[in-house]
Amino acid sequence: MNFLDFVVDNLKKFLEYTAFANMSWGNLIMIIIGLIFIALAIIKEYEPYLLVPIGFGIILGNIVSVPGLQIGIYEEGSVLNYLYFGVIKGIYPPLIFLGIGAMTDFSALLSNPKLFIIGAAAQIGIFGALMLALLFGYAPTEAGAIGIIGGADGPTAIFLSSRLAPHLIGAIAISAYSYMALVPVIQPPIMRAMTTKKERLIRMKPPRAISKREKILFPILGILLTTLIVPSGLPLLGMLFFGNLLRESGVTRRLAETASGPMLDIVTILIGLTVGASTQASTFLTVKSLGIFALGAASFMIATFGGVLGVKIMNLFIKKPENKINPLIGNAGVSAVPDAARVSEMVGLEYDPSNHLLMHAMGSNVAGVIGSAVAAGLLLSFLA
Amino acid sequence: MKKIILFITLLLFGVTIFSQTMDDIRINEFSPNYNGDLINPLGNKSPWIELYNTSRVSLNIGTIYLTDDRNNLTKHQLPKSDALKLSANGFLIIYLDTTKHFHPTVATLSTETGYLALVLSDGRTIVDSLIYDPKLIKEGEFFRRTIDGYGNWENTDISTPLLSNDIKVYESPNEIVKRLDPYGIGISIICFSIVIIILIFLYLIFYYILKIKRPIVKTKRVEIKKEGEDFKTEIIHNEEEISSEVLAAMATALHLYLLSMHDYENGIITLKKVPKPYSPWSSKLYNLTPTPQKIHLPKKIIYEKNRPNN
């Protein structure tokens, strides 16, 4: 072998190792999708904290390398694979719930505990999507994981799919986060269609101030009442209420700040990036993924329908007019904090510019978080 | 006399134990048309029978007979071998292979006669037998007792060689749901009802806790003493709770106020020369180590400092 052959051989080898040589059209499509996510986040500011890491992760996951170099996310021993471990084993979602608990003020819910019921009613989206998925031939565990998209809660969706259908995590997470970003588009038509003008103008009593003792009691009673009935919801609910106790106890301010600040940011970066990277074209661009997107949209619609209907049914039992609930906050029962609550406020203001529903909607919004975590725990105990 | 009676009793007892244990061997499972993963010691896939020791002592079943012919009960005698030892309530597989090679756990018997029997070493006493129609046996079909050693025979698709027949076959949740609730209606109704119940439960708990708390929150007992009067206890009601609109207005005002106060300077990168007002943050003076300065001391002090200590 002369020098020229040596150079040519190495050049050939190099070319074989480039991503271009190993890429498919699918990878190219996924990279474009990743770029669209990043563009939406930066230009339109749609959920930038999620779409930037996910979009970038999609690009990372679809730059294909030669197998055996320990680079790809599904390759054992690669850095991305180690980071992905937190998704597959369901470590990141409870940590995110810890942060959410530490940053959430449940006062709006505590001042009007009736809103708990809206959080439950909206969970019908989960079970509606579950039944539809079974009808379309998905395996029961896959159907459970798809159904949880209707909970409109990214960490919950990732947690449950990591337990029930790890092979669908990418599609489910992307679907859940995409529809959460699209809540302002999906929900208003359903809300308008299901309510009368009179109902939209209902003014709710302003929320009362909540004492510190009530705020401290909430996470303690909450964890006992929910997880004693549904222990499988412990990882999510336990962390949520623990985080909230750190916040409300008043004696662990530093811990609460860390949980809701730097720690939440770190885990959000890791979960977004790795979930994005898990969407390699070979596993993501399938008919199943398309089905998941369709079912995800259906689950959001059913959940919105269920939430608004739940309020309307509750109003039938509320006698005093001043205690009636505006059905426009029913949509917020799907979680999607705080976008769904913002939608309630926006739609409410369209009909009465002085009727602010945001705080009430936040109550049903956080009730939805608890409801979806309970539903995830139940699906886990039935299907795992 | 007593010793003789005791000896005879022990002898009878021993014989009884021996005969009971040999009688307690049963055919427990039978695979007449096996096509699974088990390979017999001769390297072939062959039919097999599973024997079960129903007694509570271990025993070696060497010298007993197995047969597939009603008219020839001593067709195949198992040899004396440690391989034929059955522990208490233990299992042993005997393969049926007509190839003429010897192994203690392989019997040269056929499954096509529709008869299989286990005969004691006396060659006459049939301990257990099985009659079946070989033409009706499908591939991968097994016979087994419903209870180890005693139960009735049943056809099954699942074999449990060297394991109890009572083992519940694991069925994944996927299979259970597919079989019992293919459209998920049952699961959905149950789960949704539980979610509703739990959150109604939370509502009731917090609703009633708040109801109990309200009087405590709203009233306060104070002692007032005015000049020339005794102590007087009064219950005064807290001020009306501040409405959320007022709170929101206060929060907005505070936010705007805090926004207007800033302790940073706007940073603009530009090529143009801009007037730079003095700021201690940008002053180089504060970032430099101060130059050491010579201290001028009176002569007397210098003399005192330099004088050697004697």
XYZ file of C-alpha atoms in Angstrom:
694
model
C 0.000 0.000 0.000
C 1.466 3.325 -1.034
C 0.784 6.662 0.563
C -1.925 7.589 -1.928
C -3.867 4.377 -1.223
C -3.527 5.036 2.460
C -4.952 8.547 2.085
C -7.785 7.372 -0.187
C -8.695 4.528 2.190
C -8.813 6.851 5.152
C -10.842 9.370 3.195
C -13.324 6.644 2.275
C -13.489 5.553 5.887
C -14.081 9.115 6.969
C -16.880 9.507 4.446
C -18.477 6.301 5.724
C -18.381 7.708 9.224
C -20.104 10.987 8.342
C -23.770 11.399 9.190
C -24.553 12.021 5.499
C -23.579 8.463 4.637
C -25.861 7.016 7.304
C -28.808 9.357 7.090
C -32.189 8.544 5.641
C -34.948 10.798 4.342
C -36.706 10.194 7.626
C -33.816 11.672 9.567
C -33.875 14.718 7.321
C -37.611 15.171 7.897
C -37.097 14.886 11.652
C -34.295 17.465 11.572
C -36.636 19.839 9.740
C -39.295 19.199 12.403
C -36.697 19.981 15.078
C -35.839 23.235 13.324
C -39.548 24.124 13.106
C -39.866 23.544 16.871
C -36.931 25.835 17.536
C -38.322 28.465 15.160
C -41.753 28.320 16.823
C -40.145 28.726 20.217
C -37.912 31.635 19.246
C -40.086 33.509 16.776
C -43.582 32.796 18.083
C -42.493 32.149 21.693
C -44.614 28.973 21.888
C -43.495 27.144 25.041
C -39.829 28.089 24.486
C -38.622 26.338 27.634
C -39.856 23.051 26.205
C -39.665 23.459 22.466
C -36.063 24.667 22.347
C -34.624 21.644 24.225
C -36.981 19.226 22.447
C -36.302 20.741 19.016
C -32.578 20.633 19.573
C -32.876 17.099 20.932
C -34.689 16.054 17.743
C -31.745 17.361 15.727
C -29.277 15.532 17.988
C -31.211 12.290 17.765
C -31.376 12.333 13.989
C -27.739 12.977 13.209
C -27.008 9.328 12.674
C -23.620 7.862 13.459
C -22.097 4.499 12.674
C -23.360 1.911 15.180
C -20.762 0.855 17.718
C -19.259 4.279 18.318
C -21.402 4.741 21.447
C -22.915 8.012 20.262
C -26.610 7.434 19.542
C -29.201 7.698 22.295
C -30.222 4.060 21.953
C -26.620 2.847 22.004
C -25.585 1.440 25.355
C -22.752 3.364 26.936
C -23.261 6.632 25.059
C -23.614 9.883 26.974
C -27.093 10.472 25.578
C -28.046 6.953 26.595
C -27.009 7.672 30.184
C -29.058 10.869 30.168
C -31.980 9.003 28.593
C -31.868 6.608 31.539
C -33.673 9.272 33.574
C -36.561 9.182 31.099
C -36.743 5.415 30.670
C -36.659 4.787 34.413
C -39.110 7.599 35.137
C -36.649 9.635 37.237
C -37.052 13.068 35.665
C -40.859 13.407 35.826
C -41.108 13.119 39.634
C -38.267 15.647 39.970
C -40.181 18.015 37.727
C -43.237 17.462 39.896
C -41.134 18.388 42.927
C -40.294 21.669 41.251
C -43.890 22.255 40.177
C -45.071 21.616 43.730
C -42.483 24.062 45.060
C -43.541 26.799 42.659
C -47.340 26.319 42.692
C -49.639 28.319 44.896
C -52.725 26.212 45.553
C -54.593 29.135 47.176
C -57.001 29.522 44.274
C -58.013 25.887 44.644
C -58.211 25.996 48.434
C -60.370 29.089 48.438
C -62.923 27.243 46.327
C -62.478 23.469 46.843
C -65.352 22.763 44.428
C -62.786 23.256 41.689
C -61.286 19.858 42.612
C -64.250 18.292 40.831
C -63.458 20.107 37.574
C -59.965 18.645 37.759
C -61.570 15.219 37.955
C -64.183 15.760 35.238
C -61.579 16.787 32.661
C -59.739 13.498 33.103
C -62.401 11.872 30.952
C -60.114 12.794 28.053
C -57.604 10.223 29.263
C -60.118 7.412 29.322
C -61.803 8.480 26.101
C -58.446 8.299 24.318
C -57.710 4.958 26.002
C -60.901 3.446 24.614
C -60.283 4.930 21.166
C -56.725 3.579 21.135
C -57.983 0.100 22.028
C -60.590 0.401 19.312
C -57.858 1.181 16.772
C -55.913 -1.892 17.744
C -53.249 -0.585 20.092
C -52.155 -2.950 22.873
C -53.749 -2.096 26.245
C -50.466 -0.822 27.725
C -49.887 1.346 24.653
C -53.475 2.585 24.861
C -52.952 3.561 28.511
C -49.800 5.494 27.635
C -51.546 7.224 24.733
C -54.586 8.028 26.867
C -52.513 9.988 29.371
C -51.837 12.605 26.670
C -55.356 13.770 27.590
C -54.005 14.647 31.037
C -52.168 17.499 29.261
C -49.239 17.092 31.562
C -45.853 16.397 29.964
C -44.059 14.842 32.955
C -47.045 12.620 33.754
C -47.227 11.475 30.123
C -43.512 10.696 30.056
C -43.659 8.921 33.407
C -46.561 6.685 32.460
C -45.297 5.894 28.970
C -41.871 4.998 30.412
C -43.650 2.411 32.515
C -46.253 1.143 30.060
C -44.869 1.661 26.560
C -41.241 2.843 26.572
C -41.029 2.452 22.798
C -43.646 5.198 22.382
C -42.159 7.780 24.769
C -40.907 10.047 21.992
C -44.190 10.176 20.103
C -46.284 10.543 23.267
C -44.125 13.293 24.767
C -43.945 15.258 21.527
C -47.679 14.869 21.056
C -48.448 15.974 24.638
C -46.201 19.022 24.507
C -47.352 20.002 21.016
C -51.001 19.953 21.992
C -50.234 21.799 25.215
C -48.740 24.546 23.072
C -51.827 24.388 20.870
C -54.294 24.700 23.760
C -55.222 28.282 22.687
C -56.221 26.876 19.297
C -57.938 23.641 20.354
C -59.959 24.714 23.362
C -61.827 27.978 22.586
C -64.127 26.577 19.853
C -65.195 23.728 22.145
C -65.723 26.118 25.053
C -67.846 28.436 22.923
C -69.846 25.582 21.433
C -70.699 24.152 24.825
C -71.722 27.318 26.652
C -74.495 29.859 26.351
C -73.825 33.590 26.466
C -75.477 33.771 29.871
C -73.155 31.111 31.238
C -70.086 32.852 29.846
C -71.036 36.009 31.736
C -71.244 34.322 35.139
C -69.208 36.275 37.652
C -67.612 34.169 40.282
C -66.952 35.245 43.853
C -63.416 36.560 44.234
C -61.184 33.972 45.892
C -60.695 34.562 49.596
C -57.331 34.861 51.293
C -55.962 31.520 52.491
C -54.290 31.220 55.861
C -50.811 29.802 56.223
C -52.160 26.911 58.285
C -54.488 25.860 55.470
C -51.663 26.055 52.981
C -49.477 23.829 55.155
C -52.307 21.379 55.770
C -53.002 20.998 52.067
C -49.901 19.039 50.996
C -50.010 16.858 54.109
C -53.672 15.941 53.762
C -53.338 15.796 49.998
C -50.591 13.179 50.020
C -52.364 11.083 52.644
C -55.759 11.165 50.975
C -54.591 10.484 47.453
C -51.760 7.996 47.840
C -53.436 5.929 50.522
C -56.070 5.182 47.882
C -53.791 5.101 44.840
C -50.259 4.205 46.023
C -49.081 3.809 42.445
C -49.373 7.578 42.080
C -46.775 8.017 44.819
C -43.797 9.033 42.656
C -45.675 11.948 41.110
C -48.083 12.965 43.860
C -45.494 12.425 46.590
C -43.055 14.784 44.924
C -45.750 17.319 44.049
C -47.008 17.602 47.605
C -43.503 17.424 49.079
C -42.428 20.331 46.905
C -45.501 22.266 47.976
C -44.788 21.605 51.648
C -41.233 22.925 51.156
C -42.790 26.091 49.789
C -45.593 26.575 52.274
C -43.884 25.461 55.471
C -41.952 28.717 55.470
C -38.928 27.122 57.107
C -37.357 25.540 54.026
C -37.252 28.525 51.751
C -33.843 27.657 50.320
C -34.898 24.106 49.478
C -38.083 25.332 47.831
C -36.156 27.885 45.811
C -33.670 25.263 44.647
C -36.398 22.770 43.775
C -38.448 25.308 41.850
C -35.457 27.104 40.360
C -32.129 25.566 39.393
C -33.170 21.951 39.876
C -36.339 22.318 37.822
C -34.370 24.064 35.093
C -31.722 21.327 34.998
C -34.282 18.533 34.809
C -36.316 20.422 32.193
C -33.206 20.719 30.041
C -32.378 17.026 30.435
C -35.896 15.736 29.858
C -36.507 18.010 26.877
C -33.222 17.199 25.206
C -33.396 13.440 25.725
C -37.049 13.105 24.802
C -36.297 15.063 21.647
C -33.275 12.898 20.915
C -35.357 9.747 21.350
C -37.344 10.631 18.214
C -35.005 8.951 15.763
C -36.727 8.643 12.422
C -36.542 4.844 12.499
C -38.574 4.701 15.726
C -40.630 7.867 15.369
C -41.774 8.075 11.757
C -44.239 5.210 11.901
C -47.952 4.783 11.360
C -48.285 4.261 15.116
C -46.854 7.729 15.762
C -49.363 9.273 13.380
C -52.115 7.441 15.229
C -50.769 8.754 18.524
C -50.943 12.328 17.236
C -54.529 11.843 16.087
C -55.536 10.236 19.385
C -53.695 12.952 21.328
C -55.770 15.627 19.598
C -58.925 13.650 20.333
C -57.982 13.269 23.993
C -57.474 17.041 24.391
C -60.860 17.714 22.826
C -62.628 15.133 24.979
C -60.888 16.475 28.096
C -61.984 20.045 27.328
C -65.499 18.808 26.659
C -65.489 16.857 29.936
C -64.241 19.813 31.968
C -66.827 22.262 30.624
C -69.601 19.676 30.926
C -68.501 18.948 34.502
C -68.985 22.619 35.444
C -72.385 22.726 33.785
C -73.477 19.656 35.759
C -72.089 21.141 38.981
C -74.034 24.349 38.363
C -77.248 22.321 38.306
C -76.640 21.455 41.961
C -75.549 24.920 43.090
C -78.565 26.867 44.242
C -77.166 30.319 45.095
C -76.465 32.347 41.928
C -73.381 33.968 43.503
C -71.829 30.513 43.981
C -72.288 29.417 40.368
C -69.168 28.558 38.417
C -68.396 30.016 35.014
C -68.145 27.015 32.629
C -65.332 28.777 30.786
C -62.955 27.624 33.515
C -63.895 23.978 32.828
C -61.268 23.695 30.112
C -58.540 24.454 32.663
C -59.250 21.146 34.376
C -57.066 19.451 31.768
C -53.838 20.685 33.445
C -51.638 22.354 30.807
C -50.623 24.820 33.496
C -50.960 27.772 33.001
C -51.914 27.895 29.314
C -55.375 26.430 29.830
C -56.082 28.985 32.574
C -54.945 31.762 30.251
C -57.391 30.495 27.626
C -60.228 30.714 30.178
C -59.234 34.295 30.954
C -58.982 35.253 27.274
C -62.316 33.748 26.275
C -63.988 35.171 29.390
C -62.716 38.674 28.593
C -64.109 38.438 25.072
C -67.633 38.431 26.508
C -67.096 40.640 29.562
C -63.911 42.716 29.630
C -64.159 43.162 33.385
C -64.744 39.499 34.263
C -61.353 38.077 35.178
C -61.444 34.295 35.408
C -57.717 33.667 35.636
C -57.481 32.966 39.368
C -60.503 30.651 39.336
C -59.159 28.878 36.280
C -55.813 28.426 38.026
C -57.689 26.582 40.769
C -59.155 24.059 38.355
C -55.812 23.990 36.525
C -53.876 22.750 39.569
C -56.761 20.411 40.421
C -56.194 18.982 36.940
C -52.546 18.327 37.782
C -53.608 16.300 40.810
C -56.359 14.567 38.815
C -54.049 13.539 35.985
C -51.432 12.230 38.436
C -54.129 10.162 40.170
C -55.340 8.855 36.798
C -51.764 7.949 35.842
C -51.372 6.031 39.087
C -54.602 4.155 38.418
C -53.609 3.232 34.867
C -50.269 2.057 36.185
C -51.886 -0.217 38.730
C -54.317 -1.643 36.166
C -52.003 -2.065 33.199
C -48.406 -2.439 34.467
C -42.833 -60.437 75.235
C -43.143 -56.663 75.067
C -39.883 -56.466 73.105
C -41.171 -58.962 70.545
C -44.398 -57.011 70.094
C -42.406 -53.775 69.692
C -40.097 -55.438 67.113
C -43.023 -56.793 65.087
C -44.765 -53.421 65.245
C -41.648 -51.602 64.013
C -41.141 -54.194 61.267
C -44.719 -53.810 60.059
C -44.451 -50.042 60.282
C -41.251 -50.079 58.216
C -42.772 -52.351 55.595
C -45.845 -50.168 55.517
C -43.744 -47.051 54.981
C -41.779 -48.727 52.186
C -44.822 -50.036 50.416
C -46.653 -46.733 50.855
C -43.862 -44.697 49.318
C -43.495 -46.951 46.287
C -47.268 -46.957 45.842
C -47.357 -43.196 46.010
C -45.541 -42.650 42.739
C -47.929 -41.211 40.170
C -47.871 -40.277 36.540
C -48.411 -36.529 36.795
C -48.027 -35.132 33.295
C -47.701 -36.653 29.853
C -46.584 -35.196 26.568
C -47.322 -37.760 23.835
C -46.450 -35.529 20.895
C -43.820 -33.194 22.225
C -42.324 -30.451 20.086
C -40.939 -28.033 22.664
C -37.468 -27.142 23.884
C -36.749 -30.204 26.089
C -34.105 -32.516 24.654
C -33.731 -35.977 26.117
C -30.317 -37.331 27.227
C -29.978 -39.096 23.867
C -30.163 -35.720 22.133
C -33.668 -36.191 20.688
C -36.972 -34.433 21.142
C -39.253 -37.164 22.351
C -42.474 -37.724 24.269
C -42.087 -37.722 28.043
C -43.925 -38.492 31.224
C -43.530 -36.695 34.496
C -43.608 -38.840 37.647
C -44.548 -37.329 40.978
C -43.648 -38.575 44.440
C -46.710 -37.939 46.615
C -44.991 -39.208 49.791
C -42.942 -37.197 52.245
C -39.776 -39.256 51.905
C -37.364 -39.353 49.034
C -36.936 -42.625 47.190
C -35.248 -44.216 44.239
C -37.681 -45.678 41.738
C -35.120 -47.972 40.094
C -36.492 -51.520 39.408
C -40.114 -50.417 38.847
C -41.674 -51.058 35.451
C -43.146 -48.805 32.788
C -45.231 -50.254 30.016
C -47.267 -49.262 26.950
C -48.792 -52.751 26.601
C -51.630 -54.061 28.780
C -50.507 -57.618 28.111
C -46.891 -57.020 28.992
C -46.628 -55.159 32.310
C -42.867 -55.692 32.564
C -42.006 -54.221 29.180
C -39.425 -51.702 30.445
C -37.743 -51.913 33.829
C -36.052 -48.794 35.101
C -32.487 -49.565 36.182
C -31.027 -48.880 39.626
C -29.519 -45.443 39.223
C -29.082 -42.278 41.193
C -30.687 -40.474 38.258
C -33.986 -42.063 39.282
C -34.092 -40.594 42.754
C -37.238 -38.643 43.549
C -37.214 -36.240 46.483
C -40.248 -35.865 48.745
C -43.027 -34.349 46.629
C -40.513 -34.199 43.815
C -40.796 -34.629 40.057
C -38.877 -36.744 37.569
C -39.067 -36.816 33.777
C -38.848 -40.166 31.974
C -38.458 -39.783 28.231
C -40.095 -42.233 25.830
C -37.726 -42.855 22.966
C -37.797 -45.948 20.799
C -34.233 -45.513 19.539
C -32.195 -48.400 20.927
C -29.825 -46.493 23.164
C -29.636 -46.791 26.896
C -30.096 -44.102 29.519
C -31.666 -44.508 32.978
C -34.249 -41.807 32.316
C -35.161 -42.997 28.819
C -37.700 -45.801 28.362
C -38.037 -47.581 25.023
C -41.800 -47.208 24.851
C -44.184 -45.898 22.233
C -47.067 -43.479 22.607
C -49.057 -44.988 19.763
C -50.671 -47.775 21.789
C -52.850 -45.344 23.773
C -51.844 -46.966 27.054
C -49.231 -46.181 29.655
C -48.798 -47.786 33.091
C -46.490 -47.685 36.062
C -45.990 -51.144 37.618
C -44.316 -52.046 40.909
C -41.169 -54.183 40.981
C -43.313 -57.301 41.523
C -44.402 -56.949 37.882
C -48.114 -57.305 38.758
C -49.269 -54.296 40.786
C -50.246 -51.365 38.596
C -49.625 -48.180 40.563
C -50.954 -45.739 38.003
C -52.081 -45.915 34.398
C -53.310 -43.678 31.626
C -55.521 -44.532 28.663
C -55.903 -42.141 25.727
C -56.735 -42.093 22.040
C -53.465 -41.456 20.170
C -55.325 -40.385 17.007
C -56.945 -37.423 18.743
C -53.718 -35.967 20.090
C -52.658 -32.725 18.448
C -49.128 -31.428 18.260
C -48.162 -29.476 21.342
C -51.020 -30.924 23.404
C -50.365 -32.228 26.905
C -52.176 -34.261 29.530
C -51.790 -33.335 33.149
C -53.459 -33.853 36.470
C -55.319 -30.848 37.813
C -53.768 -31.432 41.256
C -50.282 -32.926 41.522
C -50.565 -36.728 41.910
C -54.331 -36.819 42.559
C -56.433 -34.611 40.337
C -58.330 -35.562 37.212
C -56.629 -35.573 33.849
C -57.065 -32.577 31.578
C -55.830 -31.516 28.150
C -53.723 -28.393 28.059
C -51.525 -26.330 25.765
C -49.115 -25.394 28.513
C -46.627 -27.899 29.901
C -44.958 -27.650 33.294
C -42.154 -30.239 33.227
C -40.504 -30.671 36.670
C -42.897 -28.061 38.060
C -46.169 -28.295 39.898
C -49.243 -28.482 37.683
C -50.947 -26.093 40.100
C -48.763 -23.223 38.968
C -50.934 -20.427 37.782
C -49.851 -19.530 34.308
C -48.756 -15.908 34.200
C -50.955 -13.777 32.063
C -49.747 -10.278 31.337
C -52.079 -7.331 32.013
C -52.163 -6.806 28.253
C -53.554 -10.313 27.750
C -56.024 -9.991 30.600
C -57.380 -6.682 29.295
C -57.514 -8.021 25.739
C -59.436 -11.068 26.911
C -61.810 -9.487 29.416
C -62.136 -5.841 28.409
C -61.077 -5.480 24.766
C -62.431 -1.925 24.412
C -61.334 -0.706 27.844
C -64.859 0.272 28.857
C -64.626 -1.432 32.251
C -61.193 -0.015 33.075
C -62.246 3.456 31.977
C -65.416 3.449 34.062
C -63.609 2.149 37.157
C -60.607 4.484 36.863
C -62.660 7.564 36.049
C -65.009 6.840 38.946
C -62.054 6.496 41.313
C -60.543 9.792 40.107
C -63.901 11.514 40.661
C -64.328 9.916 44.104
C -60.824 10.878 45.256
C -61.178 14.480 44.161
C -64.693 14.767 45.620
C -63.210 13.358 48.803
C -60.517 16.061 48.739
C -63.191 18.688 48.087
C -65.247 17.532 51.055
C -62.242 17.368 53.361
C -61.064 20.862 52.496
C -64.575 22.263 52.421
C -65.252 21.063 55.956
C -61.816 21.988 57.272
C -62.401 25.502 56.039
C -65.847 25.568 57.636
C -64.404 24.636 61.020
C -61.591 27.119 60.692
C -63.609 30.178 59.751
C -64.725 31.287 63.249
C -61.151 30.949 64.526
C -59.808 33.046 61.725
C -62.397 35.771 61.899
C -62.600 36.633 65.601
C -60.126 37.724 68.206
C -60.526 38.094 71.960
C -58.802 41.145 73.499
C -58.597 42.600 76.971
C -59.075 46.334 77.254
C -58.513 48.468 80.293
C -59.653 52.030 80.387
C -58.818 54.478 83.142
C -60.911 53.850 86.213
C -62.492 50.730 84.763
C -61.950 47.034 85.288
C -60.522 44.749 82.616
C -63.047 44.229 79.921
C -62.943 41.402 77.442
C -64.218 42.119 73.999
C -64.539 39.948 70.959
C -63.633 41.962 67.986
C -64.024 40.780 64.448
C -61.118 40.929 62.096
C -61.332 43.441 59.387
C -63.103 42.351 56.262
C -60.883 40.188 54.136
C -59.189 42.138 51.410
C -60.742 41.327 48.067
C -58.602 39.784 45.383
C -59.026 42.838 43.143
C -57.459 45.023 45.824
C -54.693 42.477 46.331
C -54.085 42.355 42.595
C -53.927 46.153 42.427
C -51.477 46.234 45.339
C -49.333 43.532 43.759
C -49.304 45.358 40.413
C -48.345 48.632 42.068
C -45.521 46.941 43.968
C -44.354 45.183 40.825
C -44.279 48.422 38.868
C -42.477 50.166 41.699
C -39.837 47.433 41.939
C -39.406 47.428 38.178
C -38.643 51.127 38.221
C -35.867 50.543 40.766
C -32.874 48.880 39.246
C -29.368 48.410 40.421
C -27.865 47.624 37.066
C -26.872 49.674 34.109
C -28.049 49.119 30.603
C -25.305 47.486 28.620
C -25.004 48.461 24.984
C -22.272 47.186 22.738
C -21.382 49.741 20.082
C -18.479 50.852 17.948
C -19.321 54.494 18.474
C -17.561 56.488 21.061
C -19.995 57.179 23.824
C -19.717 59.398 26.847
C -18.956 57.214 29.805
C -20.148 58.577 33.090
C -18.110 57.499 36.054
C -19.195 54.365 37.826
C -17.300 52.513 40.532
C -18.229 49.245 38.737
C -16.266 50.217 35.658
C -13.420 51.982 37.443
C -10.064 50.335 36.920
C -8.815 51.933 40.079
C -10.841 49.555 42.208
C -9.637 46.505 40.340
C -5.901 47.156 40.729
C -3.757 46.069 43.611
C -2.719 49.248 45.391
C 0.970 50.171 44.946
C 2.893 49.683 48.204
C 3.570 53.025 49.764
C 6.557 54.008 51.812
C 5.609 54.967 55.312
C 7.519 57.852 56.798
C 8.152 57.157 60.447
C 9.967 59.423 62.941
C 13.722 58.699 63.273
C 13.441 57.581 66.863
C 10.982 54.807 66.011
C 13.190 53.558 63.134
C 16.156 53.419 65.498
C 14.155 51.489 68.089
C 12.924 49.004 65.457
C 16.403 48.318 64.048
C 18.219 47.981 67.389
C 19.260 44.351 68.008
C 17.675 42.695 71.006
C 20.388 42.158 73.551
